[in-house]
PDB file of C-alpha atoms in Angstrom:
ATOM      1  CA  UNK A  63      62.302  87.069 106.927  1.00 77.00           C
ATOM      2  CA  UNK A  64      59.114  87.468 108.781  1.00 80.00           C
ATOM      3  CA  UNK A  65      57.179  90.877 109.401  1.00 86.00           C
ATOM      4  CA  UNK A  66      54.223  92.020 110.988  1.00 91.00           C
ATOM      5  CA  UNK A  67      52.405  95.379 111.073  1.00 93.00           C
ATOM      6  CA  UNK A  68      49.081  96.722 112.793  1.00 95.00           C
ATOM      7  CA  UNK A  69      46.804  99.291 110.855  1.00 96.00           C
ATOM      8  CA  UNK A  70      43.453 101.311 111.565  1.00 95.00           C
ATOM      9  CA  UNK A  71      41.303 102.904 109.722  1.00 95.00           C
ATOM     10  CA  UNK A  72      39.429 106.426 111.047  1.00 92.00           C
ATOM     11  CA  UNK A  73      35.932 106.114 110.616  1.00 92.00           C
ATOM     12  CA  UNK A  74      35.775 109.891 109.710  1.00 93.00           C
ATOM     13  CA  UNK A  75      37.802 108.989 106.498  1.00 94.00           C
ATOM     14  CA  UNK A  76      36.363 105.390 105.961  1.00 96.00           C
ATOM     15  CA  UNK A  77      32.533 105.819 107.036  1.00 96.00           C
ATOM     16  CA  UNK A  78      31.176 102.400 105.396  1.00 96.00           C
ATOM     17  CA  UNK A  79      31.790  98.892 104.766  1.00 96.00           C
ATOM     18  CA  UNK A  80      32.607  99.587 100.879  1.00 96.00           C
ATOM     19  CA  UNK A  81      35.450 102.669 101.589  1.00 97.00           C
ATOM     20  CA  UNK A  82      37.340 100.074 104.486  1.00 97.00           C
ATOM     21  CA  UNK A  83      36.868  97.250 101.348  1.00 96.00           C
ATOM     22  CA  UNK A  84      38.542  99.370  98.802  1.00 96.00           C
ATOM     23  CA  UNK A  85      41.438 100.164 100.845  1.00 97.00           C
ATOM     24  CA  UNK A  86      41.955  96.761 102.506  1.00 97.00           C
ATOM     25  CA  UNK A  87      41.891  94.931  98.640  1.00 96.00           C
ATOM     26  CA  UNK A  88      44.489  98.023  97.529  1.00 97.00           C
ATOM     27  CA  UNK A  89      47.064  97.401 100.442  1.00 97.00           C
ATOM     28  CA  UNK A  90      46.973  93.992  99.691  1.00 96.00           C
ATOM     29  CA  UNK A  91      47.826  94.655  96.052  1.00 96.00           C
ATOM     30  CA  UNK A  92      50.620  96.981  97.116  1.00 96.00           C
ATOM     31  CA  UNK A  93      52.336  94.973  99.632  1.00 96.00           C
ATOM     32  CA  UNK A  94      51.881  91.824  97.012  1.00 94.00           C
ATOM     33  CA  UNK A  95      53.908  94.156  94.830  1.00 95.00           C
ATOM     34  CA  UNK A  96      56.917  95.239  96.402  1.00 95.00           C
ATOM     35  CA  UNK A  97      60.028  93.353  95.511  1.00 93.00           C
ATOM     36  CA  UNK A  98      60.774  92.197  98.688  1.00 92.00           C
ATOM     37  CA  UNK A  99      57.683  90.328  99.752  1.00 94.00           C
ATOM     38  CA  UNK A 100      57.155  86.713  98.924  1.00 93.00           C
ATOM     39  CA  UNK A 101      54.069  86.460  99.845  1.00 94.00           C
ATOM     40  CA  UNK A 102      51.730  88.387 102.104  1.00 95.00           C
ATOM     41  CA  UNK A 103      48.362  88.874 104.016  1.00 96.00           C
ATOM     42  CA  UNK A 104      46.218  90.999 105.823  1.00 97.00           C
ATOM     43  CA  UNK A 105      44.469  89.825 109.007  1.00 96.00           C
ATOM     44  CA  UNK A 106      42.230  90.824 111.829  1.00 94.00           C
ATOM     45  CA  UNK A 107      44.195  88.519 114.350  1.00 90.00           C
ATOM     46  CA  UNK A 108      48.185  86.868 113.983  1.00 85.00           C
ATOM     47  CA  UNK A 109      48.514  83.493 115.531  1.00 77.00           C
ATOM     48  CA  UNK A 110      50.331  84.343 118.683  1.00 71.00           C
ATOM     49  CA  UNK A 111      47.821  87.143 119.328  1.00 73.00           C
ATOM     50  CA  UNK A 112      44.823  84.564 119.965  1.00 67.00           C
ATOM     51  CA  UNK A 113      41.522  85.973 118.678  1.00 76.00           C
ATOM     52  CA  UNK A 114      37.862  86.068 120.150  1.00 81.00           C
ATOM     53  CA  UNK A 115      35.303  83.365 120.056  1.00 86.00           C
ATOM     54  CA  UNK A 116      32.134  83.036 118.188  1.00 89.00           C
ATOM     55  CA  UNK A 117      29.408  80.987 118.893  1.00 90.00           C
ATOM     56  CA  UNK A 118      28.080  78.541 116.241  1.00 93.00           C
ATOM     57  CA  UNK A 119      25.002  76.444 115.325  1.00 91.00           C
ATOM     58  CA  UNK A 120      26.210  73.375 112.797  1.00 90.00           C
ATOM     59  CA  UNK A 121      23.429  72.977 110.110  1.00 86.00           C
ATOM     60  CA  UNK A 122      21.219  69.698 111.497  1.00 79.00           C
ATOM     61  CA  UNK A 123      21.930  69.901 114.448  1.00 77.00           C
ATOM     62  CA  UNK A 124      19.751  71.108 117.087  1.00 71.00           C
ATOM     63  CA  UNK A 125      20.277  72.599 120.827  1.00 69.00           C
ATOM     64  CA  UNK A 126      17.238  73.208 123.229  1.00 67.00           C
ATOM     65  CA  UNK A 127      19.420  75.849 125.229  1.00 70.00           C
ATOM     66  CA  UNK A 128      21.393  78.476 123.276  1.00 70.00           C
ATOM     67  CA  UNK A 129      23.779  78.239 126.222  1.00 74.00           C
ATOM     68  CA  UNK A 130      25.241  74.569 124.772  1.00 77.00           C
ATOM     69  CA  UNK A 131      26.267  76.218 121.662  1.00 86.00           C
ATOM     70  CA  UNK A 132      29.903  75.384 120.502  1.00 85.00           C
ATOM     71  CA  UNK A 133      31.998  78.705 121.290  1.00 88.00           C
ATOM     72  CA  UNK A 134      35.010  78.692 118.962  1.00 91.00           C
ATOM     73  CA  UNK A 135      37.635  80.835 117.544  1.00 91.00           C
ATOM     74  CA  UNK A 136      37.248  82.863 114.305  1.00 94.00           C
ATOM     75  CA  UNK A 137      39.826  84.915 112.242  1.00 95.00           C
ATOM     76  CA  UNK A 138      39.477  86.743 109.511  1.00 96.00           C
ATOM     77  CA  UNK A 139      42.152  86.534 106.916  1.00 97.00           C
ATOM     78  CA  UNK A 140      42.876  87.441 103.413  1.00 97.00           C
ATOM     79  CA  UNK A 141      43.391  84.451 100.718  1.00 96.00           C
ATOM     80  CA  UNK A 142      47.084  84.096 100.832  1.00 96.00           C
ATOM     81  CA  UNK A 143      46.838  83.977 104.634  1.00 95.00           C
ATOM     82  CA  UNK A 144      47.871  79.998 104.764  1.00 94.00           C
ATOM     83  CA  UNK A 145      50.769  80.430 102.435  1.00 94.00           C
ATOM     84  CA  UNK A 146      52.357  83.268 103.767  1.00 91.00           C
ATOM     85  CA  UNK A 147      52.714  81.233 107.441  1.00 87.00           C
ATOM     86  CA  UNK A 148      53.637  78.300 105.331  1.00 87.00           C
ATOM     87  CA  UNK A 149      50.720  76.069 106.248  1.00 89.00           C
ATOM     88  CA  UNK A 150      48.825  74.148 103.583  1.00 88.00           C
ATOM     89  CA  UNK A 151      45.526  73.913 103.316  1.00 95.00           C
ATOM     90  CA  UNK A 152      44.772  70.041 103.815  1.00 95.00           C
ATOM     91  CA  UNK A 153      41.679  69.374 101.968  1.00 96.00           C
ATOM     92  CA  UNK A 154      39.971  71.475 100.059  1.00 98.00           C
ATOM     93  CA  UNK A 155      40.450  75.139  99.177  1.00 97.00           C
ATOM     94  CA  UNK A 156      42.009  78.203 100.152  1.00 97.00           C
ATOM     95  CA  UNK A 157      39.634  81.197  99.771  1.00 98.00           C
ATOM     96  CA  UNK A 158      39.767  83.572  96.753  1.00 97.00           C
ATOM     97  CA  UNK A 159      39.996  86.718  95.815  1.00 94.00           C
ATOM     98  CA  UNK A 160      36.368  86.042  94.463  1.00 96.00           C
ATOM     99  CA  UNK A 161      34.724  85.225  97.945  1.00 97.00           C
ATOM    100  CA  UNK A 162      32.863  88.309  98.584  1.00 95.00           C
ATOM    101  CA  UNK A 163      29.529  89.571  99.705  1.00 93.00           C
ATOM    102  CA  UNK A 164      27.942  88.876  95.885  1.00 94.00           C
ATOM    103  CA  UNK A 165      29.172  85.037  96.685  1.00 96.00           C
ATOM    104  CA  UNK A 166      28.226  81.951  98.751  1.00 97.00           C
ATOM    105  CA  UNK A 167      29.344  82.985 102.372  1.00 97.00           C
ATOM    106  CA  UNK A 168      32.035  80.505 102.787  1.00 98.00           C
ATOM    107  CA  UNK A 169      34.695  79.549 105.800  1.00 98.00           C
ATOM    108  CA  UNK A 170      37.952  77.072 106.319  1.00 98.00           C
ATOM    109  CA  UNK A 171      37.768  75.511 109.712  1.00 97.00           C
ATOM    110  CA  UNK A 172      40.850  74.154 111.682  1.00 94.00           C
ATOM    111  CA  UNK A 173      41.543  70.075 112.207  1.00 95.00           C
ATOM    112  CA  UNK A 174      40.699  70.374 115.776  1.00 93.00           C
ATOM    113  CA  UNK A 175      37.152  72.134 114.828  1.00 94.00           C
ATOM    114  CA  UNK A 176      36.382  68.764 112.466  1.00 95.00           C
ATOM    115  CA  UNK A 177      37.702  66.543 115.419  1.00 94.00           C
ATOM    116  CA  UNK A 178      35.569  68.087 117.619  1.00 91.00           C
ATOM    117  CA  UNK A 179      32.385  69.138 115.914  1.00 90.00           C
ATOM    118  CA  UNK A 180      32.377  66.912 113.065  1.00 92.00           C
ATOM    119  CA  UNK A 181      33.648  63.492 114.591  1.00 91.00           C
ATOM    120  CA  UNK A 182      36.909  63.765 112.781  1.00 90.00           C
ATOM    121  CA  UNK A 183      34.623  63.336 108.944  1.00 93.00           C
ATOM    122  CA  UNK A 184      35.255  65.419 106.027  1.00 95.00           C
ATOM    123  CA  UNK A 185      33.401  68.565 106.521  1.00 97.00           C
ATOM    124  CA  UNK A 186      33.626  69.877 103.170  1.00 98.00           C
ATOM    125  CA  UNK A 187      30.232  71.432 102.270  1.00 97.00           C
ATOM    126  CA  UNK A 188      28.869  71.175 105.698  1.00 97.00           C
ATOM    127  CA  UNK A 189      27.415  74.533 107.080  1.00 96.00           C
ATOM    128  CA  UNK A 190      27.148  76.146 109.707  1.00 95.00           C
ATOM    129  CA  UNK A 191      25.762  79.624 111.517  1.00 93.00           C
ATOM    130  CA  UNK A 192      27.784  82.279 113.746  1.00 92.00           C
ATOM    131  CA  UNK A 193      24.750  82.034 115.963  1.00 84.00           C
ATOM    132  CA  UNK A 194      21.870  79.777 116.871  1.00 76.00           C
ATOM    133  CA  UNK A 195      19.555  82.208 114.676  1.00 80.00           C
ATOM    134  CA  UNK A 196      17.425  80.936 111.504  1.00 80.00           C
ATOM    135  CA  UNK A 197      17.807  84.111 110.131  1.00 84.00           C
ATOM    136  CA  UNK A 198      21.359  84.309 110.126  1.00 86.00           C
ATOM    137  CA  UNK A 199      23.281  83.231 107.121  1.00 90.00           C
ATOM    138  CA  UNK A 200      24.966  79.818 106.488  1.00 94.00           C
ATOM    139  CA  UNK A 201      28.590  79.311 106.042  1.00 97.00           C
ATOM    140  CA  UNK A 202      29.239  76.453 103.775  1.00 98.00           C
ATOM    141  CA  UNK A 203      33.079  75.224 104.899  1.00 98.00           C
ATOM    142  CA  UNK A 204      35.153  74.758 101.563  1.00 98.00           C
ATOM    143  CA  UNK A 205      38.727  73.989 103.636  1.00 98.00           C
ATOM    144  CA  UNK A 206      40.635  72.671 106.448  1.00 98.00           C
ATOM    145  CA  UNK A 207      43.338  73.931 107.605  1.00 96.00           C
ATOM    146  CA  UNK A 208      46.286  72.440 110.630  1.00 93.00           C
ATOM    147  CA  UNK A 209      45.864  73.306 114.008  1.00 88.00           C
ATOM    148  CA  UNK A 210      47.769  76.927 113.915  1.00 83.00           C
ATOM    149  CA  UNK A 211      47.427  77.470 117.707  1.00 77.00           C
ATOM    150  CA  UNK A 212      44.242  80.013 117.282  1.00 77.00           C
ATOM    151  CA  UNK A 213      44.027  80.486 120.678  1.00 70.00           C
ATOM    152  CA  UNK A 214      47.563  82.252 120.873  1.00 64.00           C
ATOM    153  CA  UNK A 215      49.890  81.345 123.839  1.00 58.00           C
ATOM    154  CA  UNK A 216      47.457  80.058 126.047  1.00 53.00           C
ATOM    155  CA  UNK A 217      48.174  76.489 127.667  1.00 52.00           C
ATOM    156  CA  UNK A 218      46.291  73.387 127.016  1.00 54.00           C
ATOM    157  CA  UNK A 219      45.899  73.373 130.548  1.00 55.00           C
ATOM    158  CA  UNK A 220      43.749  75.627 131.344  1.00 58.00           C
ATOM    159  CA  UNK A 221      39.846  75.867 131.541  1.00 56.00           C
ATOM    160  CA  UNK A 222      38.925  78.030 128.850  1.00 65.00           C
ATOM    161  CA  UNK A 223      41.813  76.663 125.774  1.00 66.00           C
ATOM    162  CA  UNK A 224      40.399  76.138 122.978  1.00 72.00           C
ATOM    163  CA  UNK A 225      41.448  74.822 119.804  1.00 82.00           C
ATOM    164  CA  UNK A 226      38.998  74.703 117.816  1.00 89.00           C
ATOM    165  CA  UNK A 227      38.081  77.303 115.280  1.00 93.00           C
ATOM    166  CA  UNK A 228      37.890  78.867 111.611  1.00 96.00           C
ATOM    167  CA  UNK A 229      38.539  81.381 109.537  1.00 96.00           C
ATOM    168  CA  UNK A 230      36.373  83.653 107.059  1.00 97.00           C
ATOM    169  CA  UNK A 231      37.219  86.004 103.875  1.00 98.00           C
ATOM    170  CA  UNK A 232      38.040  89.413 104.456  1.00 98.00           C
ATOM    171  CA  UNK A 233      35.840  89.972 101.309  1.00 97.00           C
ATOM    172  CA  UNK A 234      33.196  88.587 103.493  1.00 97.00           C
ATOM    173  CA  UNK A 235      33.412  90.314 106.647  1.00 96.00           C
ATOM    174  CA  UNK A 236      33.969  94.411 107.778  1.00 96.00           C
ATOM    175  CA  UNK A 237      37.240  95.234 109.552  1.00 96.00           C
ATOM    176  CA  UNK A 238      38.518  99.247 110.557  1.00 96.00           C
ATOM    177  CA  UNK A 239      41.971  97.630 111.816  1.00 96.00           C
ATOM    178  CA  UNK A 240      44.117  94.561 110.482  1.00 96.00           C
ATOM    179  CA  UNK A 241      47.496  93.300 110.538  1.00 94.00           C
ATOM    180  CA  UNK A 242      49.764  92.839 107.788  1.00 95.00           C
ATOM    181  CA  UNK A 243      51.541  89.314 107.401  1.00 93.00           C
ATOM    182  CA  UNK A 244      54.682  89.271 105.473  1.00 92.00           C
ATOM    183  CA  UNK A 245      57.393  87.178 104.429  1.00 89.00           C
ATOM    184  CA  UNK A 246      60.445  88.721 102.622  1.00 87.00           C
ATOM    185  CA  UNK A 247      62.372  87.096  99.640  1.00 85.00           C
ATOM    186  CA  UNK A 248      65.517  87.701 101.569  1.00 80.00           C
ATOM    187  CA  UNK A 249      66.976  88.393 105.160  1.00 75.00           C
ATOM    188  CA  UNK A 250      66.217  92.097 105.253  1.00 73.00           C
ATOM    189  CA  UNK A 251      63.730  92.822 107.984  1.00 70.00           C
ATOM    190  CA  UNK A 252      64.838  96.652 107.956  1.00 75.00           C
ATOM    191  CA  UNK A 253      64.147  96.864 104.561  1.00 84.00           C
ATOM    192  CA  UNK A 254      60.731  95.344 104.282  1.00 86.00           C
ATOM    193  CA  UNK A 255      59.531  97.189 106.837  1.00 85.00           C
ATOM    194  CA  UNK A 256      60.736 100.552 105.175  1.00 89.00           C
ATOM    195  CA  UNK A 257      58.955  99.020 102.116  1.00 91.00           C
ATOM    196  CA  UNK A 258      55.564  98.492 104.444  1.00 92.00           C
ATOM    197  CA  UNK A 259      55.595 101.412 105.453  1.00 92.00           C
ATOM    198  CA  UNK A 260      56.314 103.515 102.028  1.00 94.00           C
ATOM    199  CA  UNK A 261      53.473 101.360 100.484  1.00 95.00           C
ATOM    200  CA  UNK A 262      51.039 102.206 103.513  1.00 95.00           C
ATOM    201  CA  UNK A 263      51.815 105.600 102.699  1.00 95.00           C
ATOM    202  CA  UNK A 264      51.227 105.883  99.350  1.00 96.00           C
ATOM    203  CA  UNK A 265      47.338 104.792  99.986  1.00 97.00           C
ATOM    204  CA  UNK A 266      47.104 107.035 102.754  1.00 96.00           C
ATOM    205  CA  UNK A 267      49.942 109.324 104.328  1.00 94.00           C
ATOM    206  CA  UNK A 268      47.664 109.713 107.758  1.00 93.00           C
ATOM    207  CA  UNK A 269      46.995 105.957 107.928  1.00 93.00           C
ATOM    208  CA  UNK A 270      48.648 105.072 111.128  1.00 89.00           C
ATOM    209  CA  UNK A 271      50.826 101.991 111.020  1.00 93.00           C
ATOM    210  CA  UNK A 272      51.777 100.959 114.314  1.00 91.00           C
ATOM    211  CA  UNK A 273      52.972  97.193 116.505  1.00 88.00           C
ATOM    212  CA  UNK A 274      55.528  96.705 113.979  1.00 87.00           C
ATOM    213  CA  UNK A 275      57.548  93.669 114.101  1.00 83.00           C
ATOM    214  CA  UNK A 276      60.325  92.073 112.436  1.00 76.00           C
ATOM    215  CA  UNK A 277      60.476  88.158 113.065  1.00 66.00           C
ATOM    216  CA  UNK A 278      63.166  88.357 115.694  1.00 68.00           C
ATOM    217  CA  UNK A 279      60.906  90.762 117.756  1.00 72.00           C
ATOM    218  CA  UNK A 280      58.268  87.980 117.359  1.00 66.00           C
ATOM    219  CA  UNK A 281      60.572  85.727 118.434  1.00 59.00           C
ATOM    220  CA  UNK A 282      60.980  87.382 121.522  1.00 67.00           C
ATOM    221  CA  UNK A 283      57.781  88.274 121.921  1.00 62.00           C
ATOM    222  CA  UNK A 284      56.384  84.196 121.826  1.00 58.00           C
ATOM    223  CA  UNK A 285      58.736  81.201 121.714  1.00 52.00           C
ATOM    224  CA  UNK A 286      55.841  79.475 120.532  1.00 46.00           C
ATOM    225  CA  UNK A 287      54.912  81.442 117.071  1.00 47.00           C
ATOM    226  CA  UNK A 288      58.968  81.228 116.565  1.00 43.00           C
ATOM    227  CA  UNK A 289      58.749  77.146 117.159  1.00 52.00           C
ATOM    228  CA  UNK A 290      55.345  76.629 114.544  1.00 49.00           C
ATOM    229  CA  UNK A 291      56.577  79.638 112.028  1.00 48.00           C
ATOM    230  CA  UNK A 292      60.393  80.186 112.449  1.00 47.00           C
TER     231      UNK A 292
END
């Protein structure tokens, strides 16, 4: 019931922030619309992909070398994100459709983030920076979220894993290529993706769609994603 879908915007056709917006906010409300899909998302990074880190500054807390910063995982995700990989949001909130650049900058962080950075406490409206810099804006963190293996298929075991991490709006951040997240009312992977496709089209017939996946190919893909999401 599970489908996934990479797509990229040119920057000849989408040359600023506001164009990539509009078109990101209209796929959503296509795919949301198509009778097939339960639920879906857009995101800059799926689970089992893993996703770069980001280095952070927690409001209060002070580091003489900028080399000790925490270096954790960020994703940026759309607000149905959590529902459509069935995971619950644990305390707090999910984002809205309403967190965007005229709002407070906010972020959900992941239980092993709050176990780690925040001594295991409820960090709901503690901020934070993406960078040691004064200048740069704080997020205040409105949810928490289960650990939803951020850091892809890497092992525990080795040096750099990482668990810890968090997520931002789409609303609040600039993206030229996402993936779509979707789960289908019914077993018909063929047909969803047709749909996918048909809706991607009708926003832009040159927008390429491309790394399309049904759940079985993700599956195969990662045993892992299959075990957390199957």
């Amino acid at each position: 019931r599970f489908f996934t879908a990479r797509v990229g915007l040119f920057e000849s056709d989408y040359p600023d922030r506001d164009a990539r917006h509009r078109l990101w906010t209209d796929l959503e409300a296509e795919l949301s619309a198509l009778p097939r899909v339960e639920v879906a998302a857009l995101t800059n990074s799926l689970p089992y992909d893993g996703s770069p880190r980001r280095t952070i500054a927690v409001d209060g807390e002070s580091f003489e070398d900028p080399e000790q910063l925490p270096s954790v995982i960020r994703i940026v995700v759309t607000p149905r994100y959590f529902e459509t990989f069935g995971s619950p949001v644990v305390s707090g909130r999910a984002f809205v459709q309403q967190d965007d650049l005229e709002s407070e900058r906010v972020a959900i962080v992941n239980q092993p983030m709050v176990d780690r950075y925040f001594d295991g406490q409820n960090p709901i409206g503690r901020s934070f920076r993406e960078g040691a810099s004064d200048t740069l804006p704080l997020l205040t963190i409105v949810g928490v979220v289960p650990d939803l293996r951020m850091q892809g298929g890497m092992s525990s075991s080795m040096p750099d894993y990482e668990p810890g991490g968090y997520y931002v709006p789409l609303g609040q951040s600039d993206e030229s290529f996402v993936s779509i997240a979707a789960l289908s009312r019914a077993d018909d992977a063929p047909g969803l993706a047709n749909d996918v496709r048909a809706a991607v089209r009708r926003l832009d017939p040159d927008l390429p769609i491309y790394n399309v996946y049904t759940e079985a190919e993700v599956v195969e893909r990662s045993i892992w994603f299959y075990s957390v999401f199957g």
